[in-house]
Coordinates of N, CA and C in Angstrom, one line a residue:
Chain A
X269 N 294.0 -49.7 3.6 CA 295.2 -49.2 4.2 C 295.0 -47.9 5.0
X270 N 295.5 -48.0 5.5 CA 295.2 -47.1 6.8 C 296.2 -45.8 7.0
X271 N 295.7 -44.7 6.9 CA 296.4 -43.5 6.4 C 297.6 -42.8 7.7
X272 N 296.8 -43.6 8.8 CA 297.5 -43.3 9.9 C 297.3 -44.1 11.0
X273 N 298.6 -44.7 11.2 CA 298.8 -45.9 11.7 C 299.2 -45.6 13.3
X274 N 298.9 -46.1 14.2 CA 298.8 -46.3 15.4 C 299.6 -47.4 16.3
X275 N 300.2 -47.1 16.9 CA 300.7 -48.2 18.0 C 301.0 -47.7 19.5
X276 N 301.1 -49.2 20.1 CA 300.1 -50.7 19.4 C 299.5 -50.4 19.6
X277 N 298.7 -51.3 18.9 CA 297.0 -51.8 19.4 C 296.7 -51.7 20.5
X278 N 296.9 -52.4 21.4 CA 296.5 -52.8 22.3 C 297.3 -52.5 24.1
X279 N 297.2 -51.7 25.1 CA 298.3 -51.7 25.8 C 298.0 -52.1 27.1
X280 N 298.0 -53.2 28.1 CA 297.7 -53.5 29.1 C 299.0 -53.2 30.6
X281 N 299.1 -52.0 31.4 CA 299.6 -52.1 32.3 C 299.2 -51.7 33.5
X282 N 300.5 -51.5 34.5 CA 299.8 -51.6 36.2 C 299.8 -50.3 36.4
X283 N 298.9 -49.5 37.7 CA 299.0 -48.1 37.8 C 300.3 -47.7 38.1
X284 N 300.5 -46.6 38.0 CA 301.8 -46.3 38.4 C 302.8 -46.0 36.5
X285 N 302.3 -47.3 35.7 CA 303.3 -46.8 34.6 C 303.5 -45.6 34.2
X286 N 304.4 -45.7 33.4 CA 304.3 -44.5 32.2 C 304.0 -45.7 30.8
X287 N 303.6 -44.8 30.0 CA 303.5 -45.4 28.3 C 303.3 -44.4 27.1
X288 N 304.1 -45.0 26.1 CA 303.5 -43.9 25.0 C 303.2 -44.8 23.8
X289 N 302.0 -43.6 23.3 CA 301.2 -44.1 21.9 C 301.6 -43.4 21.0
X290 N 301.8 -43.8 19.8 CA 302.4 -43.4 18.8 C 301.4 -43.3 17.6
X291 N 301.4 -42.5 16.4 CA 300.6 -42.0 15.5 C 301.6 -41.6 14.5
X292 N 301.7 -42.7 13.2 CA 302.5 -42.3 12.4 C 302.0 -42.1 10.8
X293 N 302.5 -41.9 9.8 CA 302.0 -41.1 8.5 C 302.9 -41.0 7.8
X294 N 302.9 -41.5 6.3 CA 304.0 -40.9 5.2 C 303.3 -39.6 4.8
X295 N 302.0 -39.0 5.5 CA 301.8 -37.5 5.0 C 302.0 -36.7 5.7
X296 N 301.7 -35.7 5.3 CA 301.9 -34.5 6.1 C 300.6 -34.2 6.6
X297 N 300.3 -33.6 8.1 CA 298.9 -32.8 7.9 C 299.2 -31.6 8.7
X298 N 298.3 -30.7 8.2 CA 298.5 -29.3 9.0 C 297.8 -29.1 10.3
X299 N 297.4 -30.1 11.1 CA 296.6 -30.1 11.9 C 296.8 -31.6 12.8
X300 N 296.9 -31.9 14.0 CA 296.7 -33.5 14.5 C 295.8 -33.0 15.7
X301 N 295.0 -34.1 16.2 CA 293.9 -34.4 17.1 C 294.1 -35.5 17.9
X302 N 293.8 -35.5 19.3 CA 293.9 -36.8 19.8 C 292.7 -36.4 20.7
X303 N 292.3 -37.6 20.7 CA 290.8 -38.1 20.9 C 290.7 -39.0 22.5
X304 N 289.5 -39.6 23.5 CA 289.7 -40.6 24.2 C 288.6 -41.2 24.0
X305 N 288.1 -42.1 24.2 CA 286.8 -42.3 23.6 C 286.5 -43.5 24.9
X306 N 285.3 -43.1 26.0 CA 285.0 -44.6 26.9 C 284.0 -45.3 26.4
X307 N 283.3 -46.3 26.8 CA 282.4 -47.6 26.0 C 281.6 -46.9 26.0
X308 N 280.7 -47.0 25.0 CA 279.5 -46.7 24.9 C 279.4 -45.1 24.7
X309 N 280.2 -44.3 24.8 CA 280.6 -43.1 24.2 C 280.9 -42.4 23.6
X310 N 281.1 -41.4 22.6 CA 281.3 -41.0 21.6 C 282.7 -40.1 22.0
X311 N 283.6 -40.3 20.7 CA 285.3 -39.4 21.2 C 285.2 -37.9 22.1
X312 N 286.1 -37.9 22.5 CA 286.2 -36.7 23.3 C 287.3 -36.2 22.9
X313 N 287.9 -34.8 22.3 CA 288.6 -34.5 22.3 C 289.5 -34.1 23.1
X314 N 291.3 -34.3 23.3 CA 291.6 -33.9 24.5 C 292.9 -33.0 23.9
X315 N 293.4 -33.0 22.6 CA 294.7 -31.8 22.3 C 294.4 -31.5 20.9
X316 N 294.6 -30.2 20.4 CA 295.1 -30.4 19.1 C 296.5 -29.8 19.0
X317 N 297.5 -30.4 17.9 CA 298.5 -30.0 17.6 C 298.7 -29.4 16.5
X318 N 299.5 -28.2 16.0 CA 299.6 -27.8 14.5 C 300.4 -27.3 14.5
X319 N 301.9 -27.3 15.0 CA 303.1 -26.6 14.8 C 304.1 -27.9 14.9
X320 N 304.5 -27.9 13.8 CA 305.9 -28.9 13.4 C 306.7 -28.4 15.4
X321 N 307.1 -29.6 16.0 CA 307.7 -29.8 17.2 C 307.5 -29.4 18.4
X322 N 305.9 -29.3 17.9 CA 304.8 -28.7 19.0 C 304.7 -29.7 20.2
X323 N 304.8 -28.9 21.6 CA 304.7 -29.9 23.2 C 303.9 -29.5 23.7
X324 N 302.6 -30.3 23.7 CA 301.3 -29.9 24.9 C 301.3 -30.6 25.9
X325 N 301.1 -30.4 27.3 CA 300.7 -30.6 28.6 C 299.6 -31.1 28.9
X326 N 299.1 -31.8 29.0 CA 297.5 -31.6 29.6 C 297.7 -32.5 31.0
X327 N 298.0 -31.8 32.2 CA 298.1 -32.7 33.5 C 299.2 -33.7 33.1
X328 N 298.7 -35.0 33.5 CA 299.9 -35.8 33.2 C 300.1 -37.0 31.6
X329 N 299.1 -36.0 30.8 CA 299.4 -36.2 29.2 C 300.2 -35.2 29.0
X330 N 301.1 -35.9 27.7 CA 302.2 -35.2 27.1 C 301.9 -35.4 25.7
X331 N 301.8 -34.4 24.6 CA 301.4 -34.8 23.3 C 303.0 -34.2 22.5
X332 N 302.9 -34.5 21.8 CA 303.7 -33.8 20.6 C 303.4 -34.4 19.0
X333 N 304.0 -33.2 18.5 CA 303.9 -33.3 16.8 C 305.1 -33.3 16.2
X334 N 305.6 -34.3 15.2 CA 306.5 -34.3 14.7 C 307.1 -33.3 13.9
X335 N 308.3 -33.1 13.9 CA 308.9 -31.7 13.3 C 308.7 -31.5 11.5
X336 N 308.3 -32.9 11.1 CA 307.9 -32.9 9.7 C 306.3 -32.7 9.5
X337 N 305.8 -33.0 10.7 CA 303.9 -32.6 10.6 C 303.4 -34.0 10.3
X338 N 304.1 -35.5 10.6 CA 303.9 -36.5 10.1 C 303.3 -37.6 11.2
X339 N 304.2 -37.5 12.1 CA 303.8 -38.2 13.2 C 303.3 -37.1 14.6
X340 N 302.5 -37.7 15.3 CA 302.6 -37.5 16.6 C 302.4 -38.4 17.8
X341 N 302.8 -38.6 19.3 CA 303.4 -38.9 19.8 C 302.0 -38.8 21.6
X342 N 301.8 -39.5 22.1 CA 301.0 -39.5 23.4 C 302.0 -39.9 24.4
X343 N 302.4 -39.5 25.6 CA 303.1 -39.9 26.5 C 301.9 -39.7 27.8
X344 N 301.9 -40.8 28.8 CA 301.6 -40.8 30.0 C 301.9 -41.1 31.0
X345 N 302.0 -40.4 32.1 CA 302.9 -40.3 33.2 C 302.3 -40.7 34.2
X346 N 302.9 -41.6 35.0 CA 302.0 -42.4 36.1 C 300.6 -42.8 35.8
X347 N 300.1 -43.8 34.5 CA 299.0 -44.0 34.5 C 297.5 -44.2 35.6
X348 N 297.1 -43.7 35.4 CA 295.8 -44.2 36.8 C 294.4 -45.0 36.2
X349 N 293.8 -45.8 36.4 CA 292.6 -46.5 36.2 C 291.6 -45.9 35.1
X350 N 292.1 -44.4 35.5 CA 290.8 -43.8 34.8 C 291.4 -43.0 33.4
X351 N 292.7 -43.4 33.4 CA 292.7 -43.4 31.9 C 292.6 -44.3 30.7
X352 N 292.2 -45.4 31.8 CA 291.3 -46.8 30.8 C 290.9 -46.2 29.3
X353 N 290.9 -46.1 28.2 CA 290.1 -46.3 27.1 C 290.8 -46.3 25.7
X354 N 289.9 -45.8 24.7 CA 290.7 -45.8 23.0 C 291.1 -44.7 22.9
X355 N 292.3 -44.8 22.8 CA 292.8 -43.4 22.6 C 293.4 -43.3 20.8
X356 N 292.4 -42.5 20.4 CA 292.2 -42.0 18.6 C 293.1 -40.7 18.0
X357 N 294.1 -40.6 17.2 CA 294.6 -39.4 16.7 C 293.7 -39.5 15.7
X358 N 293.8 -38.3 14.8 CA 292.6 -37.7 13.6 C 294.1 -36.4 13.2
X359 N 294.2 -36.6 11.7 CA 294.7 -35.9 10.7 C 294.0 -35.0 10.1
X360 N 294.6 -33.9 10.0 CA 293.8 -32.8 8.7 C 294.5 -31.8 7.6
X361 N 294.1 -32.4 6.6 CA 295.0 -31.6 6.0 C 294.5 -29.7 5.5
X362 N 295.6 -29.4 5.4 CA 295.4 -28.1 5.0 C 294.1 -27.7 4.4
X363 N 293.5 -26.7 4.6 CA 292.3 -26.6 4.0 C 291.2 -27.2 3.8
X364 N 291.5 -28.2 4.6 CA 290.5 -29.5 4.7 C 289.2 -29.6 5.1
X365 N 288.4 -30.6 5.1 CA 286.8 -30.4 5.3 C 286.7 -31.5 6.7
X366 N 287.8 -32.6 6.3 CA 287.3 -33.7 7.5 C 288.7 -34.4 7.8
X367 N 288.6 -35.0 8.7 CA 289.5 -35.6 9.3 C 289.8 -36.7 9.2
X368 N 290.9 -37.3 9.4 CA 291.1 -38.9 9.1 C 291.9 -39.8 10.4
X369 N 290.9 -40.5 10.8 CA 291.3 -41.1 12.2 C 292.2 -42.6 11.7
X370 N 293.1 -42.6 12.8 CA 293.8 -43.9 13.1 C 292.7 -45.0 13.6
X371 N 293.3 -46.3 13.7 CA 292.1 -47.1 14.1 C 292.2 -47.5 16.0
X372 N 293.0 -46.8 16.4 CA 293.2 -46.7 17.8 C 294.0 -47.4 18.9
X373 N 294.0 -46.8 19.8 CA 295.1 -47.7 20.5 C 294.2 -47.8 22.0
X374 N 294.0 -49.1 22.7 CA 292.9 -49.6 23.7 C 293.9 -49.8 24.7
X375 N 293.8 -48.6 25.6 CA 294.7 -48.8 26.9 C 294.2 -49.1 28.0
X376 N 294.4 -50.1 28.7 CA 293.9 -50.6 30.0 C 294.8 -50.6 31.2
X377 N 294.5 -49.8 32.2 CA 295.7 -49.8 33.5 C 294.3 -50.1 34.6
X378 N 295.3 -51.7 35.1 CA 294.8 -52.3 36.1 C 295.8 -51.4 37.4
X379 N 294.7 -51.7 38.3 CA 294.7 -51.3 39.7 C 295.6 -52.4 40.4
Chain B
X260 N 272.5 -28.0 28.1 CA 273.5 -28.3 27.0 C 273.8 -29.4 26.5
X261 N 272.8 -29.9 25.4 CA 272.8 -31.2 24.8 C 274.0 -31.7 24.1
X262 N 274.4 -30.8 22.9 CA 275.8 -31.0 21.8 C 274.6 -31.5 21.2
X263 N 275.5 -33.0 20.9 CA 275.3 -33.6 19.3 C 274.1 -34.8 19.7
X264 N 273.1 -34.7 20.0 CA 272.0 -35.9 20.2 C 271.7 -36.7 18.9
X265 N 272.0 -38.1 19.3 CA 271.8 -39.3 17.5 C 270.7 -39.8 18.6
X266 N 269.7 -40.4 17.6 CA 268.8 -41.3 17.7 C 268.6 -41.9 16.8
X267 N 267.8 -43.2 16.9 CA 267.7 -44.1 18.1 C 269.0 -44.8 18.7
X268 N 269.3 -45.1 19.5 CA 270.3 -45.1 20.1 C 271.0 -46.7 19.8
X269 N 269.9 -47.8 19.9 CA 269.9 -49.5 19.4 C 269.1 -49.5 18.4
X270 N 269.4 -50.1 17.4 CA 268.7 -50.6 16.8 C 269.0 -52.0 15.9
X271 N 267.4 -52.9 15.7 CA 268.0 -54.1 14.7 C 267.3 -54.7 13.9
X272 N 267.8 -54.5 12.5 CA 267.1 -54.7 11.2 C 267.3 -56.1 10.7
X273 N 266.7 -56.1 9.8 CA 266.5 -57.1 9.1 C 266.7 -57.0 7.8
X274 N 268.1 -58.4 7.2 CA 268.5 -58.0 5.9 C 267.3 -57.1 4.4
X275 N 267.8 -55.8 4.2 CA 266.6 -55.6 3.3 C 265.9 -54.2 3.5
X276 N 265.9 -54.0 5.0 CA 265.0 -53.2 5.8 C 265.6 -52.1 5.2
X277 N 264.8 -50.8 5.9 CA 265.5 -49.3 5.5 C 265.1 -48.6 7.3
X278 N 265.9 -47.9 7.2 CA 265.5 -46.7 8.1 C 267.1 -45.5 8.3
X279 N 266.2 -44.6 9.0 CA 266.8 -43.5 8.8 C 267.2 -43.2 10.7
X280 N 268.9 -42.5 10.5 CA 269.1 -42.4 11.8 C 269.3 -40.9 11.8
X281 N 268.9 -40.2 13.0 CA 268.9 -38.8 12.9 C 270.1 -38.4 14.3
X282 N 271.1 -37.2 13.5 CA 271.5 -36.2 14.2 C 271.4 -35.2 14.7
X283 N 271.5 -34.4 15.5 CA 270.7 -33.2 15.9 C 271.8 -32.6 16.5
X284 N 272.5 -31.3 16.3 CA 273.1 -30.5 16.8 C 272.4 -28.7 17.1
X285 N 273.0 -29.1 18.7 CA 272.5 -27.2 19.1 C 273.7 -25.7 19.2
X286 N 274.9 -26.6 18.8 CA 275.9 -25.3 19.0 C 275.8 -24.7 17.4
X287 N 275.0 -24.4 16.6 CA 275.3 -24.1 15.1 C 276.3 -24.4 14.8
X288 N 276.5 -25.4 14.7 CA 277.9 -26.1 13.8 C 277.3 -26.1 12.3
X289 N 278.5 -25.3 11.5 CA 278.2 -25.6 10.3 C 278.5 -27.0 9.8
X290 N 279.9 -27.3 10.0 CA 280.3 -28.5 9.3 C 279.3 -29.6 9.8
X291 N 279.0 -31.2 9.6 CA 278.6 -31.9 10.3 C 279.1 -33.2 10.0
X292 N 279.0 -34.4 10.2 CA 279.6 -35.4 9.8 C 278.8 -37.0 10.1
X293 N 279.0 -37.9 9.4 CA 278.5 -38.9 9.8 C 279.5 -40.4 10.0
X294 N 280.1 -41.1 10.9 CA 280.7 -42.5 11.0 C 280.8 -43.1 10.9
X295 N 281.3 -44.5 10.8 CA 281.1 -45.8 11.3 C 282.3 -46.5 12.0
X296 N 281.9 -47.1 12.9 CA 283.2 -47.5 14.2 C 283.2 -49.1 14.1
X297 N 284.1 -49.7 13.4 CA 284.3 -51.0 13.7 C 285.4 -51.6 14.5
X298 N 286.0 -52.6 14.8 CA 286.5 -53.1 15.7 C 287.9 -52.9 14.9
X299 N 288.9 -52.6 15.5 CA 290.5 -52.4 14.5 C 290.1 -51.7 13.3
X300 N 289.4 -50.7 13.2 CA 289.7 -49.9 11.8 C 289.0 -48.5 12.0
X301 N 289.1 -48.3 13.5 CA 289.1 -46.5 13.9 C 287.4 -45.7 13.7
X302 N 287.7 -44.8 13.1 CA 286.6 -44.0 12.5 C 286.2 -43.8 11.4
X303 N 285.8 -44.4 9.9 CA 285.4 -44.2 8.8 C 284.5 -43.0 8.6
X304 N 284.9 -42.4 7.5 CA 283.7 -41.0 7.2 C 283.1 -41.9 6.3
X305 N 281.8 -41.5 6.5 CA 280.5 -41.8 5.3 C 280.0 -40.9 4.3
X306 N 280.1 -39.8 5.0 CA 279.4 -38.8 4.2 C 279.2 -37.5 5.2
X307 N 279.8 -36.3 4.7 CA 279.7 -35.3 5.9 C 278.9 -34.0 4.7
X308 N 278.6 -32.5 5.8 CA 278.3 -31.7 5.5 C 278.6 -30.1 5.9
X309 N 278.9 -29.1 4.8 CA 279.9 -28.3 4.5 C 278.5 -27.1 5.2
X310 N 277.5 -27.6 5.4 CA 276.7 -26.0 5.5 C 275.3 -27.0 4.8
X311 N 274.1 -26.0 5.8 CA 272.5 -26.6 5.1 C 272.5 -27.0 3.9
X312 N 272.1 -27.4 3.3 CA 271.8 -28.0 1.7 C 272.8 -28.5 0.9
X313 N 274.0 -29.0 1.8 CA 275.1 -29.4 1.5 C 275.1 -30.8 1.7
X314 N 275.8 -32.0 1.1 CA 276.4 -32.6 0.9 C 277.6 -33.4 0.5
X315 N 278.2 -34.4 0.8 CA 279.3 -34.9 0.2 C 279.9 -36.0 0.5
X316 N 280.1 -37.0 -0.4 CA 281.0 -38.3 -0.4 C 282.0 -38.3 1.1
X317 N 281.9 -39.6 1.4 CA 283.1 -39.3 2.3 C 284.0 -41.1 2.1
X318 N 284.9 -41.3 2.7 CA 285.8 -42.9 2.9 C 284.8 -43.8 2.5
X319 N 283.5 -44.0 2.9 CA 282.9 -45.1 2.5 C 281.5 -45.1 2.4
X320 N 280.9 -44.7 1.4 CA 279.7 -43.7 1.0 C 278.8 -44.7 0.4
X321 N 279.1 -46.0 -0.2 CA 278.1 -46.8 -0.6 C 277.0 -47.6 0.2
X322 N 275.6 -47.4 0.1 CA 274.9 -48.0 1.1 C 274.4 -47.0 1.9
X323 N 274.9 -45.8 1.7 CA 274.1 -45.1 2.3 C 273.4 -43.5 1.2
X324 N 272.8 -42.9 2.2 CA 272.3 -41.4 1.8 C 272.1 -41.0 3.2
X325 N 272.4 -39.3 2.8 CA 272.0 -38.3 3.8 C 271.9 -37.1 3.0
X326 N 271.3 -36.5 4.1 CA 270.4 -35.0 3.9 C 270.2 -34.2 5.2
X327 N 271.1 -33.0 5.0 CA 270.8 -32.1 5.6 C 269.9 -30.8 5.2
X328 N 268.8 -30.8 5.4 CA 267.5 -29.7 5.2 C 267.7 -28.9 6.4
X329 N 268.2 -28.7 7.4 CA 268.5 -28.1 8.3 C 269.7 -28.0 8.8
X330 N 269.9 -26.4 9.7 CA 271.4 -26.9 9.8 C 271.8 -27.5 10.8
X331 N 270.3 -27.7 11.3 CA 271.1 -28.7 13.1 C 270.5 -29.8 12.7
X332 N 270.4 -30.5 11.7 CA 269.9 -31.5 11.5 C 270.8 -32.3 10.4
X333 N 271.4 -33.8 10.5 CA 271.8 -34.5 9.5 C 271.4 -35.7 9.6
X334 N 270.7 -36.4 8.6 CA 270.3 -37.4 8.2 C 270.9 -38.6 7.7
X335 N 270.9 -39.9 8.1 CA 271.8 -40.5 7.5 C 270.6 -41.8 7.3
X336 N 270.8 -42.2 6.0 CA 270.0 -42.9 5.6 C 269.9 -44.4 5.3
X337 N 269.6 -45.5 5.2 CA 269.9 -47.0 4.7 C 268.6 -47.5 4.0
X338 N 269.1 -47.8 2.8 CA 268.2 -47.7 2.0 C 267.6 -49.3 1.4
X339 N 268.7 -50.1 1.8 CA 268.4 -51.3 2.1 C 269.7 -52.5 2.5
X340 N 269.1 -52.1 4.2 CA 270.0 -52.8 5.1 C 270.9 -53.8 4.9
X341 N 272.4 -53.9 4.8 CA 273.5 -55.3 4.3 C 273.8 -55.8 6.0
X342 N 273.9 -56.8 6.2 CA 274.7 -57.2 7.3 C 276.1 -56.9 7.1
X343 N 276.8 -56.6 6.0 CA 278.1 -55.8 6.7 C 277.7 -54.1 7.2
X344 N 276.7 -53.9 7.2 CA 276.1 -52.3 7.9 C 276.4 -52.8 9.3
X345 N 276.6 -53.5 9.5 CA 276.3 -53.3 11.2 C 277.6 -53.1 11.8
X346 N 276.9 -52.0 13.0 CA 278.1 -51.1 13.2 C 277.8 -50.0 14.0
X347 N 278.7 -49.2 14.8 CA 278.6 -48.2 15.4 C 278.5 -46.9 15.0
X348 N 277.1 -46.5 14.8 CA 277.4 -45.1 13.9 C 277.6 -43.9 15.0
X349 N 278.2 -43.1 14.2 CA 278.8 -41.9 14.9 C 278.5 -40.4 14.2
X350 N 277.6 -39.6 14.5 CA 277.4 -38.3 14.2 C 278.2 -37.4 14.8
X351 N 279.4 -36.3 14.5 CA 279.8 -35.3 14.8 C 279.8 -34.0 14.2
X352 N 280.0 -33.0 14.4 CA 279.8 -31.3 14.6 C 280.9 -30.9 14.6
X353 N 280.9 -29.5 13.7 CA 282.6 -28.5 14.0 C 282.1 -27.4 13.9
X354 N 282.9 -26.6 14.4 CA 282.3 -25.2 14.1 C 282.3 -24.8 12.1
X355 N 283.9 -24.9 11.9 CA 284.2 -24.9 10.5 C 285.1 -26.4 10.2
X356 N 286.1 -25.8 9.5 CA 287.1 -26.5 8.5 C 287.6 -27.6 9.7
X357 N 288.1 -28.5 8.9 CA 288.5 -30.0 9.9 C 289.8 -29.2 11.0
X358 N 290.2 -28.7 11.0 CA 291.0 -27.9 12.2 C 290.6 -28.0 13.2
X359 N 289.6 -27.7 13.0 CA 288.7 -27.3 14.8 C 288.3 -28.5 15.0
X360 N 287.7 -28.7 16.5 CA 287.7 -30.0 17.4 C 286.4 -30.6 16.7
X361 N 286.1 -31.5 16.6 CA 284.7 -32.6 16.1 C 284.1 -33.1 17.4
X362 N 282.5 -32.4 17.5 CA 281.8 -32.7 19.2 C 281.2 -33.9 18.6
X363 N 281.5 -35.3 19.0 CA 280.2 -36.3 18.3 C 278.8 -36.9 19.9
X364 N 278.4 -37.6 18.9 CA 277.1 -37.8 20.0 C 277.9 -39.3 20.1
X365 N 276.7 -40.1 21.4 CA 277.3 -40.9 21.9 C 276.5 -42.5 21.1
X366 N 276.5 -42.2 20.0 CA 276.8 -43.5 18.7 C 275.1 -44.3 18.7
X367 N 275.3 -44.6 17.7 CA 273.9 -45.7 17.5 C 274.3 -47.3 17.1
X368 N 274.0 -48.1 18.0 CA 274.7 -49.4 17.3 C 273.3 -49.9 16.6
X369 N 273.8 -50.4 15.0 CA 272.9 -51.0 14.8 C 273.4 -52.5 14.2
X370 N 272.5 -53.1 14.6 CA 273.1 -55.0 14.5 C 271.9 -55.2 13.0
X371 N 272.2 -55.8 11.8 CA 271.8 -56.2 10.6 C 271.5 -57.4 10.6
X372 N 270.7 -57.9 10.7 CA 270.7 -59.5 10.9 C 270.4 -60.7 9.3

């Protein structure tokens, strides 16, 4: 069972979309991560979140954390090619030593 | 500026085999960590590390061993290879507590045959 569930799986669109990934949890964590990861690659980190109704920017990623600390939320705006890949949240709880990753969401934007 | 360098990068055993995959970190990360990446089920912890001569259990710790004798150094070990081992392993780095960002290296697949 999977501590933090991800959707969907899988997202295939054209450039130009928008799309959001979602990262959901019956727990709480004091801490969320989101990750991108290309083939053959090891994750990259690209936000962390840790305030209940927290909104980060990064260009044209949009992240947020839910106001309970349970979910959080990836939005992308006009997708382009090169944001092709797995896109991974990671949990942590308070005090914590390690993280707990979703099993991912594999975005593909065709040209 | 290397980060987190794993070696050997492919590898492929033979049900039974043993070998050992090495991590190497240069930013003094204390914490350290070890992976495995399968297809629909994310990032599993194996076994991570709190500081040198530390160890500890992690999500799915049977089948393996590690050791850190150093602190840029973590060890992850197979002590006798299963074909459900096979898999993408993933070494990562933190400065401290799971808060801070995790730098990982760019993975070792190893196929079990």
């Amino acid at each position: 069972t999977q501590l933090l569930e991800q959707s969907p799986q899988f997202l295939s669109i054209q450039e130009g979309e928008n799309l959001t990934v979602y990262c959901n949890s019956s727990s709480v964590f004091s801490s969320l991560q989101w990750y991108r990861q290309e083939p053959g690659e090891g994750p990259v980190l690209l936000v962390t979140v840790v305030t209940g109704g927290e909104v980060k920017k990064l260009k044209r990623l949009t992240f947020q954390f839910g106001d309970a600390r349970k979910d959080s939320s990836l939005h992308i705006t006009a997708a382009q090619t090169g944001d092709t890949g797995l896109y991974l949240c990671a949990g942590a709880k308070e005090y914590g030593n390690k993280l707990v990753f979703g099993a991912g969401t594999i975005l593909r934007v065709k040209s | 500026n290397a980060g987190v360098t794993q070696t050997p990068k492919f590898r492929v055993l033979k049900t039974g085999q043993s070998m050992t995959l090495l991590c190497a970190q240069d930013m003094n990360h204390e914490y350290m960590y070890w992976y495995r990446q399968d297809p629909g089920m994310g990032l599993r912890l194996i076994h991570y590390s709190v500081g040198e001569g530390t160890t500890a259990k992690g999500e799915v710790p049977d089948g393996y061993n590690v050791s850190r004798l150093k602190k840029q150094n973590f060890l992850l070990g197979l002590e006798s290879a299963a074909p459900s081992q096979t898999s993408v392993y993933f070494c990562a780095s933190s400065q401290d507590r799971a808060v801070q960002p995790q730098h990982f290296g760019d993975g070792t697949r190893l196929s079990i045959l």
